[in-house]
């Protein structure tokens, strides 16, 4: 390891972002035109890449194209998806295609176009340490590129390092060595897609969109009569393979209004709500469920029987290698009955979770963690730190426990980035409306409340104001 080189500039950056996924890329794009605001974004990968293991033909985003990197905060930005289309001479083709939900492969290409156009984004730069430098009164960000370490200073840092795959405990011992190409997380599915399509039997675990897309893709590798290709088994702990909530009013859970409401709830209530609201962010597109059903229906023509099995309400409790396959021990949760299945390969589409990056170790004792070891995050996405730290640390997509189910959703990405940018600059670079939803979450602010005897207090029977903004459940701080 070579000694760190001097900082790129003598003075600290106004903001350094660590990780360049869609959320930090959104912040980089929104910060790009701000005069005098110096920012730098670092990522260890050689270039932008968004869930490459799931970029299959025919898969689409679960949010409309307006939920790009910038539009929901600044529709005039040069980094919008529509400007991407114009830049690539595809505006009329997009218009005639009448797409509201764009292909995932195109979203990945759009983000890459933005990342390559921003001077503030630097790839191939692995952050190895984040420290607080008391003498400089700034964070020190040490990153490694081609064997050389560089140290830069920043008054503010935003963590956008993404999330890590979650795998059931029963499978963790089987995902290395000789088993790695037959037992995997869905994040690696595309890499092993051809081998899985040639297997005799593939078990997919997980009730979300990724699990549904893997199951559908494997079904389509069967021939038209369901012969050839693998037998496809789809297991899920949820009581049903349920569609994601996509009603117009239901989607208002992905508004700033709901975030403000959620943040004011007791911790125990927030924890319960995140579990109960799984269909808001873990459900499956209704179109995808329909396509799976249609594939199965096709197999029944002429008296056929689909080479597939769907098992909701099932928990994986054990897994062992057995010859050239695996034996999975499962339990029907409602019947409380164990059973076994034998399979040739397993794809664990069991989601992702936030984790603590190794480079944060020098700062660990200066972060005010909650009792579960998670960041404590305020309304501007600041992480609570020791008072000795005068700089500001922000976080993106690691705050579901404090901000609710919208944390990983692309819909709120530009709004959250704008919130962070406004806080980082100390002014409203991108002013945000106080109220965005028709729904009033929680008690109306001017509603009459009964006194201890149960009688209504002053103002009983008062009507709500006609102005929707007057009944806001909260506004940006």
mmCIF file with all atom_site columns, C-alpha atoms in Angstrom, residues 201-384:
data_model
loop_
_atom_site.group_PDB
_atom_site.id
_atom_site.type_symbol
_atom_site.label_atom_id
_atom_site.label_alt_id
_atom_site.label_comp_id
_atom_site.label_asym_id
_atom_site.label_entity_id
_atom_site.label_seq_id
_atom_site.pdbx_PDB_ins_code
_atom_site.Cartn_x
_atom_site.Cartn_y
_atom_site.Cartn_z
_atom_site.occupancy
_atom_site.B_iso_or_equiv
_atom_site.pdbx_formal_charge
_atom_site.auth_seq_id
_atom_site.auth_comp_id
_atom_site.auth_asym_id
_atom_site.auth_atom_id
_atom_site.pdbx_PDB_model_num
ATOM 1   C CA . UNK A 1 201 ? -35.361 -28.291 -11.144 1.00 0.00 ? 201 UNK A CA 1
ATOM 2   C CA . UNK A 1 202 ? -34.912 -24.738 -9.846  1.00 0.00 ? 202 UNK A CA 1
ATOM 3   C CA . UNK A 1 203 ? -36.387 -23.385 -6.613  1.00 0.00 ? 203 UNK A CA 1
ATOM 4   C CA . UNK A 1 204 ? -36.968 -19.639 -6.332  1.00 0.00 ? 204 UNK A CA 1
ATOM 5   C CA . UNK A 1 205 ? -37.399 -18.212 -2.818  1.00 0.00 ? 205 UNK A CA 1
ATOM 6   C CA . UNK A 1 206 ? -39.015 -14.838 -2.217  1.00 0.00 ? 206 UNK A CA 1
ATOM 7   C CA . UNK A 1 207 ? -42.398 -13.253 -2.898  1.00 0.00 ? 207 UNK A CA 1
ATOM 8   C CA . UNK A 1 208 ? -41.248 -9.915  -4.311  1.00 0.00 ? 208 UNK A CA 1
ATOM 9   C CA . UNK A 1 209 ? -40.724 -8.576  -7.806  1.00 0.00 ? 209 UNK A CA 1
ATOM 10  C CA . UNK A 1 210 ? -37.282 -10.141 -8.211  1.00 0.00 ? 210 UNK A CA 1
ATOM 11  C CA . UNK A 1 211 ? -38.578 -13.596 -7.276  1.00 0.00 ? 211 UNK A CA 1
ATOM 12  C CA . UNK A 1 212 ? -41.491 -13.226 -9.676  1.00 0.00 ? 212 UNK A CA 1
ATOM 13  C CA . UNK A 1 213 ? -39.233 -12.115 -12.528 1.00 0.00 ? 213 UNK A CA 1
ATOM 14  C CA . UNK A 1 214 ? -36.819 -15.016 -11.988 1.00 0.00 ? 214 UNK A CA 1
ATOM 15  C CA . UNK A 1 215 ? -39.695 -17.521 -11.864 1.00 0.00 ? 215 UNK A CA 1
ATOM 16  C CA . UNK A 1 216 ? -41.223 -16.051 -15.016 1.00 0.00 ? 216 UNK A CA 1
ATOM 17  C CA . UNK A 1 217 ? -37.917 -16.064 -16.874 1.00 0.00 ? 217 UNK A CA 1
ATOM 18  C CA . UNK A 1 218 ? -37.332 -19.719 -15.994 1.00 0.00 ? 218 UNK A CA 1
ATOM 19  C CA . UNK A 1 219 ? -40.863 -20.654 -17.095 1.00 0.00 ? 219 UNK A CA 1
ATOM 20  C CA . UNK A 1 220 ? -40.181 -19.021 -20.431 1.00 0.00 ? 220 UNK A CA 1
ATOM 21  C CA . UNK A 1 221 ? -37.149 -21.261 -20.866 1.00 0.00 ? 221 UNK A CA 1
ATOM 22  C CA . UNK A 1 222 ? -39.538 -24.182 -21.059 1.00 0.00 ? 222 UNK A CA 1
ATOM 23  C CA . UNK A 1 223 ? -40.831 -24.889 -24.565 1.00 0.00 ? 223 UNK A CA 1
ATOM 24  C CA . UNK A 1 224 ? -44.374 -24.025 -25.612 1.00 0.00 ? 224 UNK A CA 1
ATOM 25  C CA . UNK A 1 225 ? -45.823 -27.188 -24.105 1.00 0.00 ? 225 UNK A CA 1
ATOM 26  C CA . UNK A 1 226 ? -43.939 -26.887 -20.852 1.00 0.00 ? 226 UNK A CA 1
ATOM 27  C CA . UNK A 1 227 ? -41.398 -29.553 -21.773 1.00 0.00 ? 227 UNK A CA 1
ATOM 28  C CA . UNK A 1 228 ? -37.682 -28.949 -21.597 1.00 0.00 ? 228 UNK A CA 1
ATOM 29  C CA . UNK A 1 229 ? -36.261 -26.306 -19.328 1.00 0.00 ? 229 UNK A CA 1
ATOM 30  C CA . UNK A 1 230 ? -36.387 -26.632 -15.547 1.00 0.00 ? 230 UNK A CA 1
ATOM 31  C CA . UNK A 1 231 ? -39.250 -27.509 -13.257 1.00 0.00 ? 231 UNK A CA 1
ATOM 32  C CA . UNK A 1 232 ? -39.899 -24.169 -11.531 1.00 0.00 ? 232 UNK A CA 1
ATOM 33  C CA . UNK A 1 233 ? -40.788 -24.052 -7.845  1.00 0.00 ? 233 UNK A CA 1
ATOM 34  C CA . UNK A 1 234 ? -41.636 -20.714 -6.216  1.00 0.00 ? 234 UNK A CA 1
ATOM 35  C CA . UNK A 1 235 ? -41.641 -20.509 -2.412  1.00 0.00 ? 235 UNK A CA 1
ATOM 36  C CA . UNK A 1 236 ? -42.547 -17.522 -0.257  1.00 0.00 ? 236 UNK A CA 1
ATOM 37  C CA . UNK A 1 237 ? -43.105 -16.797 3.438   1.00 0.00 ? 237 UNK A CA 1
ATOM 38  C CA . UNK A 1 238 ? -45.921 -14.347 2.705   1.00 0.00 ? 238 UNK A CA 1
ATOM 39  C CA . UNK A 1 239 ? -49.445 -15.744 2.868   1.00 0.00 ? 239 UNK A CA 1
ATOM 40  C CA . UNK A 1 240 ? -50.005 -14.997 -0.820  1.00 0.00 ? 240 UNK A CA 1
ATOM 41  C CA . UNK A 1 241 ? -48.222 -14.010 -3.999  1.00 0.00 ? 241 UNK A CA 1
ATOM 42  C CA . UNK A 1 242 ? -49.724 -10.573 -3.746  1.00 0.00 ? 242 UNK A CA 1
ATOM 43  C CA . UNK A 1 243 ? -49.622 -7.559  -6.057  1.00 0.00 ? 243 UNK A CA 1
ATOM 44  C CA . UNK A 1 244 ? -47.821 -4.420  -5.000  1.00 0.00 ? 244 UNK A CA 1
ATOM 45  C CA . UNK A 1 245 ? -50.104 -1.622  -3.827  1.00 0.00 ? 245 UNK A CA 1
ATOM 46  C CA . UNK A 1 246 ? -50.543 0.597   -6.851  1.00 0.00 ? 246 UNK A CA 1
ATOM 47  C CA . UNK A 1 247 ? -53.756 2.495   -6.287  1.00 0.00 ? 247 UNK A CA 1
ATOM 48  C CA . UNK A 1 248 ? -53.538 6.258   -6.694  1.00 0.00 ? 248 UNK A CA 1
ATOM 49  C CA . UNK A 1 249 ? -54.359 6.988   -3.065  1.00 0.00 ? 249 UNK A CA 1
ATOM 50  C CA . UNK A 1 250 ? -52.288 4.068   -1.780  1.00 0.00 ? 250 UNK A CA 1
ATOM 51  C CA . UNK A 1 251 ? -49.253 5.479   -3.559  1.00 0.00 ? 251 UNK A CA 1
ATOM 52  C CA . UNK A 1 252 ? -49.473 8.577   -1.375  1.00 0.00 ? 252 UNK A CA 1
ATOM 53  C CA . UNK A 1 253 ? -47.430 6.594   1.150   1.00 0.00 ? 253 UNK A CA 1
ATOM 54  C CA . UNK A 1 254 ? -44.553 7.572   -1.156  1.00 0.00 ? 254 UNK A CA 1
ATOM 55  C CA . UNK A 1 255 ? -44.887 11.303  -0.548  1.00 0.00 ? 255 UNK A CA 1
ATOM 56  C CA . UNK A 1 256 ? -43.020 13.696  1.735   1.00 0.00 ? 256 UNK A CA 1
ATOM 57  C CA . UNK A 1 257 ? -46.290 14.053  3.672   1.00 0.00 ? 257 UNK A CA 1
ATOM 58  C CA . UNK A 1 258 ? -46.173 10.435  4.788   1.00 0.00 ? 258 UNK A CA 1
ATOM 59  C CA . UNK A 1 259 ? -42.483 10.660  5.680   1.00 0.00 ? 259 UNK A CA 1
ATOM 60  C CA . UNK A 1 260 ? -43.156 13.638  7.968   1.00 0.00 ? 260 UNK A CA 1
ATOM 61  C CA . UNK A 1 261 ? -46.033 11.753  9.616   1.00 0.00 ? 261 UNK A CA 1
ATOM 62  C CA . UNK A 1 262 ? -44.055 8.514   9.983   1.00 0.00 ? 262 UNK A CA 1
ATOM 63  C CA . UNK A 1 263 ? -41.102 10.277  11.599  1.00 0.00 ? 263 UNK A CA 1
ATOM 64  C CA . UNK A 1 264 ? -43.352 11.547  14.396  1.00 0.00 ? 264 UNK A CA 1
ATOM 65  C CA . UNK A 1 265 ? -44.568 8.093   15.426  1.00 0.00 ? 265 UNK A CA 1
ATOM 66  C CA . UNK A 1 266 ? -43.144 6.120   18.366  1.00 0.00 ? 266 UNK A CA 1
ATOM 67  C CA . UNK A 1 267 ? -40.347 3.730   17.418  1.00 0.00 ? 267 UNK A CA 1
ATOM 68  C CA . UNK A 1 268 ? -42.413 0.620   18.231  1.00 0.00 ? 268 UNK A CA 1
ATOM 69  C CA . UNK A 1 269 ? -45.192 1.842   15.957  1.00 0.00 ? 269 UNK A CA 1
ATOM 70  C CA . UNK A 1 270 ? -42.747 2.543   13.146  1.00 0.00 ? 270 UNK A CA 1
ATOM 71  C CA . UNK A 1 271 ? -41.265 -0.947  13.437  1.00 0.00 ? 271 UNK A CA 1
ATOM 72  C CA . UNK A 1 272 ? -44.724 -2.530  13.281  1.00 0.00 ? 272 UNK A CA 1
ATOM 73  C CA . UNK A 1 273 ? -45.826 -0.433  10.320  1.00 0.00 ? 273 UNK A CA 1
ATOM 74  C CA . UNK A 1 274 ? -42.793 -1.343  8.206   1.00 0.00 ? 274 UNK A CA 1
ATOM 75  C CA . UNK A 1 275 ? -43.584 -5.034  8.731   1.00 0.00 ? 275 UNK A CA 1
ATOM 76  C CA . UNK A 1 276 ? -47.281 -4.608  8.010   1.00 0.00 ? 276 UNK A CA 1
ATOM 77  C CA . UNK A 1 277 ? -46.790 -2.490  4.895   1.00 0.00 ? 277 UNK A CA 1
ATOM 78  C CA . UNK A 1 278 ? -44.833 -5.095  2.963   1.00 0.00 ? 278 UNK A CA 1
ATOM 79  C CA . UNK A 1 279 ? -47.194 -4.868  -0.019  1.00 0.00 ? 279 UNK A CA 1
ATOM 80  C CA . UNK A 1 280 ? -46.190 -1.250  -0.495  1.00 0.00 ? 280 UNK A CA 1
ATOM 81  C CA . UNK A 1 281 ? -42.610 -2.195  -1.348  1.00 0.00 ? 281 UNK A CA 1
ATOM 82  C CA . UNK A 1 282 ? -42.294 -5.986  -1.485  1.00 0.00 ? 282 UNK A CA 1
ATOM 83  C CA . UNK A 1 283 ? -45.292 -6.935  -3.584  1.00 0.00 ? 283 UNK A CA 1
ATOM 84  C CA . UNK A 1 284 ? -45.222 -7.965  -7.245  1.00 0.00 ? 284 UNK A CA 1
ATOM 85  C CA . UNK A 1 285 ? -46.366 -5.991  -10.253 1.00 0.00 ? 285 UNK A CA 1
ATOM 86  C CA . UNK A 1 286 ? -49.867 -7.109  -11.192 1.00 0.00 ? 286 UNK A CA 1
ATOM 87  C CA . UNK A 1 287 ? -48.700 -7.401  -14.800 1.00 0.00 ? 287 UNK A CA 1
ATOM 88  C CA . UNK A 1 288 ? -45.916 -9.798  -13.824 1.00 0.00 ? 288 UNK A CA 1
ATOM 89  C CA . UNK A 1 289 ? -48.291 -11.976 -11.821 1.00 0.00 ? 289 UNK A CA 1
ATOM 90  C CA . UNK A 1 290 ? -50.604 -12.001 -14.822 1.00 0.00 ? 290 UNK A CA 1
ATOM 91  C CA . UNK A 1 291 ? -47.786 -13.079 -17.137 1.00 0.00 ? 291 UNK A CA 1
ATOM 92  C CA . UNK A 1 292 ? -46.857 -15.937 -14.800 1.00 0.00 ? 292 UNK A CA 1
ATOM 93  C CA . UNK A 1 293 ? -50.476 -17.093 -14.712 1.00 0.00 ? 293 UNK A CA 1
ATOM 94  C CA . UNK A 1 294 ? -50.701 -16.922 -18.505 1.00 0.00 ? 294 UNK A CA 1
ATOM 95  C CA . UNK A 1 295 ? -47.543 -19.030 -18.866 1.00 0.00 ? 295 UNK A CA 1
ATOM 96  C CA . UNK A 1 296 ? -49.014 -21.662 -16.544 1.00 0.00 ? 296 UNK A CA 1
ATOM 97  C CA . UNK A 1 297 ? -52.357 -21.569 -18.347 1.00 0.00 ? 297 UNK A CA 1
ATOM 98  C CA . UNK A 1 298 ? -50.684 -22.177 -21.704 1.00 0.00 ? 298 UNK A CA 1
ATOM 99  C CA . UNK A 1 299 ? -49.217 -25.393 -20.322 1.00 0.00 ? 299 UNK A CA 1
ATOM 100 C CA . UNK A 1 300 ? -52.709 -26.813 -19.672 1.00 0.00 ? 300 UNK A CA 1
ATOM 101 C CA . UNK A 1 301 ? -53.801 -26.693 -23.313 1.00 0.00 ? 301 UNK A CA 1
ATOM 102 C CA . UNK A 1 302 ? -54.442 -30.211 -24.581 1.00 0.00 ? 302 UNK A CA 1
ATOM 103 C CA . UNK A 1 303 ? -54.571 -31.660 -21.079 1.00 0.00 ? 303 UNK A CA 1
ATOM 104 C CA . UNK A 1 304 ? -51.052 -30.713 -20.073 1.00 0.00 ? 304 UNK A CA 1
ATOM 105 C CA . UNK A 1 305 ? -49.841 -30.075 -16.551 1.00 0.00 ? 305 UNK A CA 1
ATOM 106 C CA . UNK A 1 306 ? -47.530 -27.158 -15.807 1.00 0.00 ? 306 UNK A CA 1
ATOM 107 C CA . UNK A 1 307 ? -44.044 -28.137 -14.705 1.00 0.00 ? 307 UNK A CA 1
ATOM 108 C CA . UNK A 1 308 ? -44.221 -25.645 -11.894 1.00 0.00 ? 308 UNK A CA 1
ATOM 109 C CA . UNK A 1 309 ? -45.378 -25.300 -8.308  1.00 0.00 ? 309 UNK A CA 1
ATOM 110 C CA . UNK A 1 310 ? -46.251 -22.173 -6.309  1.00 0.00 ? 310 UNK A CA 1
ATOM 111 C CA . UNK A 1 311 ? -46.103 -22.385 -2.512  1.00 0.00 ? 311 UNK A CA 1
ATOM 112 C CA . UNK A 1 312 ? -46.986 -19.285 -0.440  1.00 0.00 ? 312 UNK A CA 1
ATOM 113 C CA . UNK A 1 313 ? -46.913 -19.334 3.352   1.00 0.00 ? 313 UNK A CA 1
ATOM 114 C CA . UNK A 1 314 ? -43.777 -21.490 3.394   1.00 0.00 ? 314 UNK A CA 1
ATOM 115 C CA . UNK A 1 315 ? -40.626 -20.903 5.423   1.00 0.00 ? 315 UNK A CA 1
ATOM 116 C CA . UNK A 1 316 ? -37.217 -22.357 4.557   1.00 0.00 ? 316 UNK A CA 1
ATOM 117 C CA . UNK A 1 317 ? -35.734 -23.833 7.736   1.00 0.00 ? 317 UNK A CA 1
ATOM 118 C CA . UNK A 1 318 ? -32.895 -26.014 6.448   1.00 0.00 ? 318 UNK A CA 1
ATOM 119 C CA . UNK A 1 319 ? -30.835 -26.869 3.356   1.00 0.00 ? 319 UNK A CA 1
ATOM 120 C CA . UNK A 1 320 ? -28.172 -29.501 2.683   1.00 0.00 ? 320 UNK A CA 1
ATOM 121 C CA . UNK A 1 321 ? -26.241 -30.599 -0.372  1.00 0.00 ? 321 UNK A CA 1
ATOM 122 C CA . UNK A 1 322 ? -27.289 -34.025 -1.596  1.00 0.00 ? 322 UNK A CA 1
ATOM 123 C CA . UNK A 1 323 ? -25.402 -35.538 -4.518  1.00 0.00 ? 323 UNK A CA 1
ATOM 124 C CA . UNK A 1 324 ? -25.788 -33.215 -7.491  1.00 0.00 ? 324 UNK A CA 1
ATOM 125 C CA . UNK A 1 325 ? -28.652 -31.308 -5.865  1.00 0.00 ? 325 UNK A CA 1
ATOM 126 C CA . UNK A 1 326 ? -30.035 -30.014 -2.592  1.00 0.00 ? 326 UNK A CA 1
ATOM 127 C CA . UNK A 1 327 ? -32.644 -31.021 -0.066  1.00 0.00 ? 327 UNK A CA 1
ATOM 128 C CA . UNK A 1 328 ? -34.607 -28.100 1.329   1.00 0.00 ? 328 UNK A CA 1
ATOM 129 C CA . UNK A 1 329 ? -36.493 -28.484 4.581   1.00 0.00 ? 329 UNK A CA 1
ATOM 130 C CA . UNK A 1 330 ? -39.522 -26.229 4.636   1.00 0.00 ? 330 UNK A CA 1
ATOM 131 C CA . UNK A 1 331 ? -42.419 -25.538 6.960   1.00 0.00 ? 331 UNK A CA 1
ATOM 132 C CA . UNK A 1 332 ? -45.979 -24.656 6.109   1.00 0.00 ? 332 UNK A CA 1
ATOM 133 C CA . UNK A 1 333 ? -46.504 -21.732 8.473   1.00 0.00 ? 333 UNK A CA 1
ATOM 134 C CA . UNK A 1 334 ? -50.262 -21.927 8.811   1.00 0.00 ? 334 UNK A CA 1
ATOM 135 C CA . UNK A 1 335 ? -50.366 -25.706 9.214   1.00 0.00 ? 335 UNK A CA 1
ATOM 136 C CA . UNK A 1 336 ? -47.079 -25.811 11.159  1.00 0.00 ? 336 UNK A CA 1
ATOM 137 C CA . UNK A 1 337 ? -46.037 -28.888 9.187   1.00 0.00 ? 337 UNK A CA 1
ATOM 138 C CA . UNK A 1 338 ? -42.506 -29.543 7.895   1.00 0.00 ? 338 UNK A CA 1
ATOM 139 C CA . UNK A 1 339 ? -41.819 -31.045 4.472   1.00 0.00 ? 339 UNK A CA 1
ATOM 140 C CA . UNK A 1 340 ? -38.865 -31.561 2.155   1.00 0.00 ? 340 UNK A CA 1
ATOM 141 C CA . UNK A 1 341 ? -38.236 -30.811 -1.496  1.00 0.00 ? 341 UNK A CA 1
ATOM 142 C CA . UNK A 1 342 ? -35.336 -31.827 -3.686  1.00 0.00 ? 342 UNK A CA 1
ATOM 143 C CA . UNK A 1 343 ? -33.991 -29.350 -6.204  1.00 0.00 ? 343 UNK A CA 1
ATOM 144 C CA . UNK A 1 344 ? -31.046 -28.876 -8.557  1.00 0.00 ? 344 UNK A CA 1
ATOM 145 C CA . UNK A 1 345 ? -30.517 -25.167 -7.842  1.00 0.00 ? 345 UNK A CA 1
ATOM 146 C CA . UNK A 1 346 ? -31.772 -22.375 -5.627  1.00 0.00 ? 346 UNK A CA 1
ATOM 147 C CA . UNK A 1 347 ? -32.233 -18.662 -6.344  1.00 0.00 ? 347 UNK A CA 1
ATOM 148 C CA . UNK A 1 348 ? -32.759 -16.620 -3.197  1.00 0.00 ? 348 UNK A CA 1
ATOM 149 C CA . UNK A 1 349 ? -34.752 -13.524 -4.188  1.00 0.00 ? 349 UNK A CA 1
ATOM 150 C CA . UNK A 1 350 ? -34.953 -12.392 -0.595  1.00 0.00 ? 350 UNK A CA 1
ATOM 151 C CA . UNK A 1 351 ? -34.188 -8.715  -0.901  1.00 0.00 ? 351 UNK A CA 1
ATOM 152 C CA . UNK A 1 352 ? -31.561 -6.357  0.471   1.00 0.00 ? 352 UNK A CA 1
ATOM 153 C CA . UNK A 1 353 ? -30.806 -4.478  3.658   1.00 0.00 ? 353 UNK A CA 1
ATOM 154 C CA . UNK A 1 354 ? -28.618 -1.611  4.761   1.00 0.00 ? 354 UNK A CA 1
ATOM 155 C CA . UNK A 1 355 ? -25.295 -2.503  6.349   1.00 0.00 ? 355 UNK A CA 1
ATOM 156 C CA . UNK A 1 356 ? -22.464 -0.631  7.993   1.00 0.00 ? 356 UNK A CA 1
ATOM 157 C CA . UNK A 1 357 ? -19.587 -0.119  5.500   1.00 0.00 ? 357 UNK A CA 1
ATOM 158 C CA . UNK A 1 358 ? -16.092 -1.102  6.600   1.00 0.00 ? 358 UNK A CA 1
ATOM 159 C CA . UNK A 1 359 ? -14.667 2.338   5.769   1.00 0.00 ? 359 UNK A CA 1
ATOM 160 C CA . UNK A 1 360 ? -16.840 3.822   8.521   1.00 0.00 ? 360 UNK A CA 1
ATOM 161 C CA . UNK A 1 361 ? -14.865 2.055   11.256  1.00 0.00 ? 361 UNK A CA 1
ATOM 162 C CA . UNK A 1 362 ? -12.691 5.101   12.167  1.00 0.00 ? 362 UNK A CA 1
ATOM 163 C CA . UNK A 1 363 ? -15.899 7.074   12.737  1.00 0.00 ? 363 UNK A CA 1
ATOM 164 C CA . UNK A 1 364 ? -17.827 4.368   14.613  1.00 0.00 ? 364 UNK A CA 1
ATOM 165 C CA . UNK A 1 365 ? -17.409 5.849   18.089  1.00 0.00 ? 365 UNK A CA 1
ATOM 166 C CA . UNK A 1 366 ? -18.520 9.275   16.866  1.00 0.00 ? 366 UNK A CA 1
ATOM 167 C CA . UNK A 1 367 ? -21.841 8.087   15.433  1.00 0.00 ? 367 UNK A CA 1
ATOM 168 C CA . UNK A 1 368 ? -24.814 8.124   17.796  1.00 0.00 ? 368 UNK A CA 1
ATOM 169 C CA . UNK A 1 369 ? -26.295 4.712   16.957  1.00 0.00 ? 369 UNK A CA 1
ATOM 170 C CA . UNK A 1 370 ? -29.740 3.662   18.141  1.00 0.00 ? 370 UNK A CA 1
ATOM 171 C CA . UNK A 1 371 ? -30.200 0.630   20.392  1.00 0.00 ? 371 UNK A CA 1
ATOM 172 C CA . UNK A 1 372 ? -30.310 -1.656  17.334  1.00 0.00 ? 372 UNK A CA 1
ATOM 173 C CA . UNK A 1 373 ? -27.055 -0.309  15.886  1.00 0.00 ? 373 UNK A CA 1
ATOM 174 C CA . UNK A 1 374 ? -28.746 1.794   13.194  1.00 0.00 ? 374 UNK A CA 1
ATOM 175 C CA . UNK A 1 375 ? -28.245 5.410   12.177  1.00 0.00 ? 375 UNK A CA 1
ATOM 176 C CA . UNK A 1 376 ? -30.408 7.992   13.891  1.00 0.00 ? 376 UNK A CA 1
ATOM 177 C CA . UNK A 1 377 ? -31.548 10.216  11.044  1.00 0.00 ? 377 UNK A CA 1
ATOM 178 C CA . UNK A 1 378 ? -33.287 13.581  11.225  1.00 0.00 ? 378 UNK A CA 1
ATOM 179 C CA . UNK A 1 379 ? -35.715 15.218  8.798   1.00 0.00 ? 379 UNK A CA 1
ATOM 180 C CA . UNK A 1 380 ? -32.899 16.473  6.552   1.00 0.00 ? 380 UNK A CA 1
ATOM 181 C CA . UNK A 1 381 ? -31.282 13.007  6.485   1.00 0.00 ? 381 UNK A CA 1
ATOM 182 C CA . UNK A 1 382 ? -28.493 14.031  8.849   1.00 0.00 ? 382 UNK A CA 1
ATOM 183 C CA . UNK A 1 383 ? -26.971 11.274  10.948  1.00 0.00 ? 383 UNK A CA 1
ATOM 184 C CA . UNK A 1 384 ? -26.697 12.022  14.684  1.00 0.00 ? 384 UNK A CA 1
#
